Tab-separated table of C-alpha atoms and ligand atoms in Angstrom:
chain	number	residue	atom	x	y	z
A	308	MET	CA	76.856	77.955	140.751
A	309	LYS	CA	75.167	75.847	143.418
A	310	VAL	CA	73.628	72.718	141.954
A	311	GLY	CA	71.900	69.920	143.850
A	312	VAL	CA	71.931	66.211	143.172
A	313	LEU	CA	68.913	64.386	144.572
A	314	ALA	CA	70.691	61.871	146.786
A	315	LEU	CA	68.018	59.409	147.933
A	316	GLN	CA	69.098	56.533	145.674
A	317	GLY	CA	70.937	55.939	142.412
A	318	ASP	CA	73.913	57.410	140.559
A	319	VAL	CA	74.566	60.289	142.928
A	320	ALA	CA	78.368	60.222	143.173
A	321	GLU	CA	78.867	60.023	139.395
A	322	HIS	CA	76.685	63.076	138.770
A	323	ALA	CA	78.329	64.979	141.621
A	324	SER	CA	81.760	64.345	140.200
A	325	ALA	CA	80.766	65.332	136.631
A	326	LEU	CA	79.235	68.585	137.926
A	327	THR	CA	82.251	69.314	140.139
A	328	ASP	CA	84.535	68.773	137.124
A	329	CYS	CA	82.464	71.414	135.321
A	330	GLY	CA	83.117	73.875	138.152
A	331	ALA	CA	79.789	73.705	140.011
A	332	HIS	CA	79.410	73.651	143.788
A	333	VAL	CA	77.445	70.451	144.428
A	334	VAL	CA	74.966	69.857	147.254
A	335	GLU	CA	73.598	66.367	147.901
A	336	VAL	CA	69.886	66.813	148.581
A	337	ARG	CA	68.229	64.515	151.127
A	338	SER	CA	65.957	66.918	152.971
A	339	PRO	CA	63.752	69.923	152.076
A	340	GLY	CA	66.103	72.524	153.611
A	341	GLN	CA	68.823	71.508	151.174
A	342	LEU	CA	66.742	72.833	148.263
A	343	ALA	CA	67.344	76.388	149.463
A	344	GLY	CA	69.387	78.562	147.146
A	345	LEU	CA	69.919	75.907	144.484
A	346	ASP	CA	70.402	77.110	140.902
A	347	GLY	CA	69.348	73.698	139.583
A	348	LEU	CA	68.869	70.053	140.524
A	349	VAL	CA	69.897	66.743	138.958
A	350	LEU	CA	67.548	63.789	139.446
A	351	PRO	CA	69.736	60.726	138.895
A	352	GLY	CA	69.068	57.299	137.459
A	353	GLY	CA	68.195	54.478	139.814
A	354	GLU	CA	64.708	53.118	140.380
A	355	SER	CA	61.934	55.634	139.919
A	356	THR	CA	59.458	53.691	142.080
A	357	THR	CA	61.921	53.707	144.985
A	358	ILE	CA	62.938	57.334	144.511
A	359	SER	CA	59.262	58.353	144.390
A	360	LYS	CA	58.624	56.595	147.699
A	361	LEU	CA	61.768	58.036	149.319
A	362	LEU	CA	60.804	61.546	148.161
A	363	GLU	CA	57.573	61.220	150.104
A	364	LEU	CA	59.226	59.705	153.171
A	365	ALA	CA	61.772	62.539	153.243
A	366	GLY	CA	58.999	65.153	152.918
A	367	LEU	CA	60.689	66.296	149.720
A	368	PHE	CA	57.994	65.664	147.141
A	369	GLU	CA	55.871	68.789	147.700
A	370	PRO	CA	58.747	71.258	148.269
A	371	LEU	CA	60.530	69.997	145.160
A	372	ALA	CA	57.308	70.150	143.117
A	373	GLU	CA	57.010	73.799	144.208
A	374	ARG	CA	60.568	74.662	143.167
A	375	LEU	CA	60.017	72.998	139.781
A	376	ALA	CA	56.760	74.899	139.299
A	377	GLU	CA	58.682	78.123	140.019
A	378	GLY	CA	61.037	77.273	137.148
A	379	MET	CA	64.094	75.825	138.888
A	380	PRO	CA	66.208	74.082	136.205
A	381	ALA	CA	66.283	70.297	136.460
A	382	PHE	CA	68.149	67.512	134.673
A	383	GLY	CA	66.558	64.068	134.995
A	384	THR	CA	68.442	61.019	133.768
A	385	CYS	CA	66.716	57.663	133.235
A	386	ALA	CA	64.723	57.187	136.469
A	387	GLY	CA	65.056	60.974	136.873
A	388	MET	CA	63.435	61.412	133.458
A	389	ILE	CA	60.520	59.248	134.589
A	390	LEU	CA	60.130	61.355	137.734
A	391	LEU	CA	59.957	64.594	135.713
A	392	ALA	CA	57.542	63.323	133.023
A	393	VAL	CA	53.870	64.244	132.771
A	394	GLY	CA	52.836	60.670	131.914
A	395	VAL	CA	54.267	57.347	133.143
A	396	VAL	CA	53.148	53.974	131.787
A	397	ASP	CA	54.071	50.711	133.562
A	398	GLY	CA	54.821	52.490	136.806
A	399	ARG	CA	53.594	51.328	140.175
A	400	PRO	CA	50.098	52.597	140.969
A	401	ASP	CA	51.390	54.696	143.861
A	402	GLN	CA	54.350	56.070	141.903
A	403	ARG	CA	54.283	59.853	141.546
A	404	SER	CA	55.907	62.151	139.029
A	405	PHE	CA	56.369	65.921	138.897
A	406	GLY	CA	54.898	66.601	135.454
A	407	ALA	CA	57.650	69.116	134.747
A	408	ILE	CA	58.152	68.155	131.092
A	409	ASP	CA	55.339	67.347	128.671
A	410	ILE	CA	56.362	63.841	127.651
A	411	GLY	CA	54.847	60.404	128.184
A	412	VAL	CA	57.264	57.592	129.050
A	413	ARG	CA	57.020	53.846	129.391
A	414	ARG	CA	59.299	52.287	131.996
A	415	ASN	CA	61.850	49.589	131.206
A	416	ALA	CA	60.874	49.454	127.563
A	417	PHE	CA	63.877	50.668	125.589
A	418	GLY	CA	66.126	48.003	124.141
A	419	ARG	CA	66.382	44.669	125.842
A	420	GLN	CA	65.129	44.800	129.356
A	421	VAL	CA	67.796	42.726	131.027
A	422	ARG	CA	70.827	44.345	129.495
A	423	SER	CA	72.283	47.703	128.901
A	424	PHE	CA	73.421	49.002	125.546
A	425	GLU	CA	75.389	51.912	124.213
A	426	ALA	CA	74.656	54.233	121.325
A	427	SER	CA	76.529	57.109	119.709
A	428	LEU	CA	74.323	60.168	119.630
A	429	ASP	CA	74.457	63.248	117.488
A	430	VAL	CA	73.369	65.964	119.855
A	431	ASP	CA	72.597	69.463	118.626
A	432	GLY	CA	74.216	72.329	120.422
A	433	ILE	CA	76.740	70.657	122.733
A	434	GLY	CA	79.826	71.560	120.717
A	435	GLY	CA	82.895	69.505	120.031
A	436	GLY	CA	81.522	67.854	116.890
A	437	ALA	CA	82.029	64.303	118.176
A	438	PRO	CA	79.032	62.105	118.962
A	439	PHE	CA	78.054	61.526	122.592
A	440	ASP	CA	78.512	57.913	123.712
A	441	ALA	CA	75.374	57.169	125.686
A	442	VAL	CA	74.819	54.271	128.121
A	443	PHE	CA	71.244	52.918	128.416
A	444	ILE	CA	70.221	50.725	131.372
A	445	ARG	CA	66.625	49.487	131.571
A	446	ALA	CA	65.801	52.748	129.921
A	447	PRO	CA	62.377	54.347	129.531
A	448	VAL	CA	60.942	54.901	126.053
A	449	VAL	CA	59.526	58.320	125.301
A	450	GLU	CA	56.175	57.520	123.687
A	451	ARG	CA	54.697	60.998	123.507
A	452	VAL	CA	56.291	64.403	123.055
A	453	GLY	CA	54.218	67.518	123.678
A	454	PRO	CA	54.336	70.530	121.336
A	455	GLY	CA	56.569	72.601	123.631
A	456	VAL	CA	59.280	69.941	123.888
A	457	GLU	CA	62.500	69.971	121.848
A	458	VAL	CA	64.029	66.620	120.931
A	459	LEU	CA	67.826	67.056	121.049
A	460	ALA	CA	68.760	63.453	120.171
A	461	GLY	CA	67.151	60.156	119.269
A	462	VAL	CA	67.894	56.460	118.707
A	463	ASP	CA	66.003	54.500	116.045
A	464	GLY	CA	63.534	57.330	115.676
A	465	ARG	CA	62.847	57.437	119.433
A	466	PRO	CA	63.598	60.605	121.409
A	467	VAL	CA	66.260	60.012	124.091
A	468	LEU	CA	67.240	63.571	125.032
A	469	CYS	CA	64.508	66.188	125.405
A	470	ARG	CA	64.199	69.703	126.739
A	471	GLN	CA	61.333	71.966	127.660
A	472	GLY	CA	62.436	75.353	128.970
A	473	PRO	CA	64.685	74.760	131.996
A	474	VAL	CA	63.982	71.013	132.161
A	475	LEU	CA	66.354	68.597	130.420
A	476	VAL	CA	65.841	64.812	130.444
A	477	SER	CA	67.747	61.841	129.058
A	478	ALA	CA	66.687	58.198	128.787
A	479	PHE	CA	70.365	57.296	129.217
A	480	HIS	CA	73.100	57.863	131.832
A	481	PRO	CA	75.405	60.765	130.856
A	482	GLU	CA	77.165	60.480	134.230
A	483	LEU	CA	78.558	57.085	133.171
A	484	SER	CA	80.353	58.506	130.110
A	485	GLU	CA	83.673	60.291	130.358
A	486	ASP	CA	82.068	63.234	128.627
A	487	THR	CA	80.707	66.183	130.552
A	488	ARG	CA	79.137	68.064	127.637
A	489	LEU	CA	75.569	67.370	128.764
A	490	HIS	CA	76.325	68.434	132.330
A	491	ARG	CA	77.786	71.648	130.861
A	492	LEU	CA	74.657	72.133	128.766
A	493	PHE	CA	72.581	71.824	131.945
A	494	LEU	CA	74.836	74.247	133.836
A	495	ASP	CA	74.408	76.777	131.001
A	496	THR	CA	70.656	76.582	131.639
A	497	CYS	CA	71.202	77.037	135.391
A	498	GLU	CA	73.355	80.086	134.684
A	499	GLY	CA	70.804	81.596	132.321
A	500	THR	CA	67.787	81.498	134.652
B	651	LIG	N1	63.974	51.167	135.149
B	651	LIG	C1	64.253	52.216	136.068
B	651	LIG	C2	62.984	52.900	136.573
B	651	LIG	O1	61.924	52.620	136.151
B	651	LIG	C3	65.174	53.251	135.465
B	651	LIG	C4	66.508	52.613	135.195
B	651	LIG	C5	67.654	53.545	135.363
B	651	LIG	O2	67.542	54.633	135.944
B	651	LIG	N2	68.771	53.070	134.895
B	651	LIG	O3	63.060	53.735	137.417
């Protein structure tokens, strides 16, 4: 399986190593040609305003939007979740998102803004029985969930892991946990499409 990690900014190496551990062939994506032949793409955490700008500078925004519209599986974590959402509140006015999953998010609004926190999540369908230890860093809050979106996990009644068809998003950073079950879940989607 050939899976890309958008490598303009953010937690690229951590995602690449989790995916490699799961047996995927990883391609770091910095230019449009590198989207060719991918079975899926991870959009990492970082700063969504910066990644949005770098996507445009690299000429990647439109080609990636096309691949997503064609149904390429994608896994967006934290800033990556913001980039895949239909609605973004508290973004920069020129910030763009792909609208690939029908959720509305508010940036930097989950938990205390200046610190990170961890939470143990019960996630349906990832096997193993044990909770997933999730790391949140200036995380977005999901404020609206469309009818076609499944909520796979939540914290304090807020969705933090959502899926719509081939698009999976988390408000937290699965690549920072020593637990690859969510990367495996994503690779199952890549395999199935
Ligand atoms: N606050 C960041 C943003 O708006 C996301 C933080 C993260 O990815 N850890 O893009």
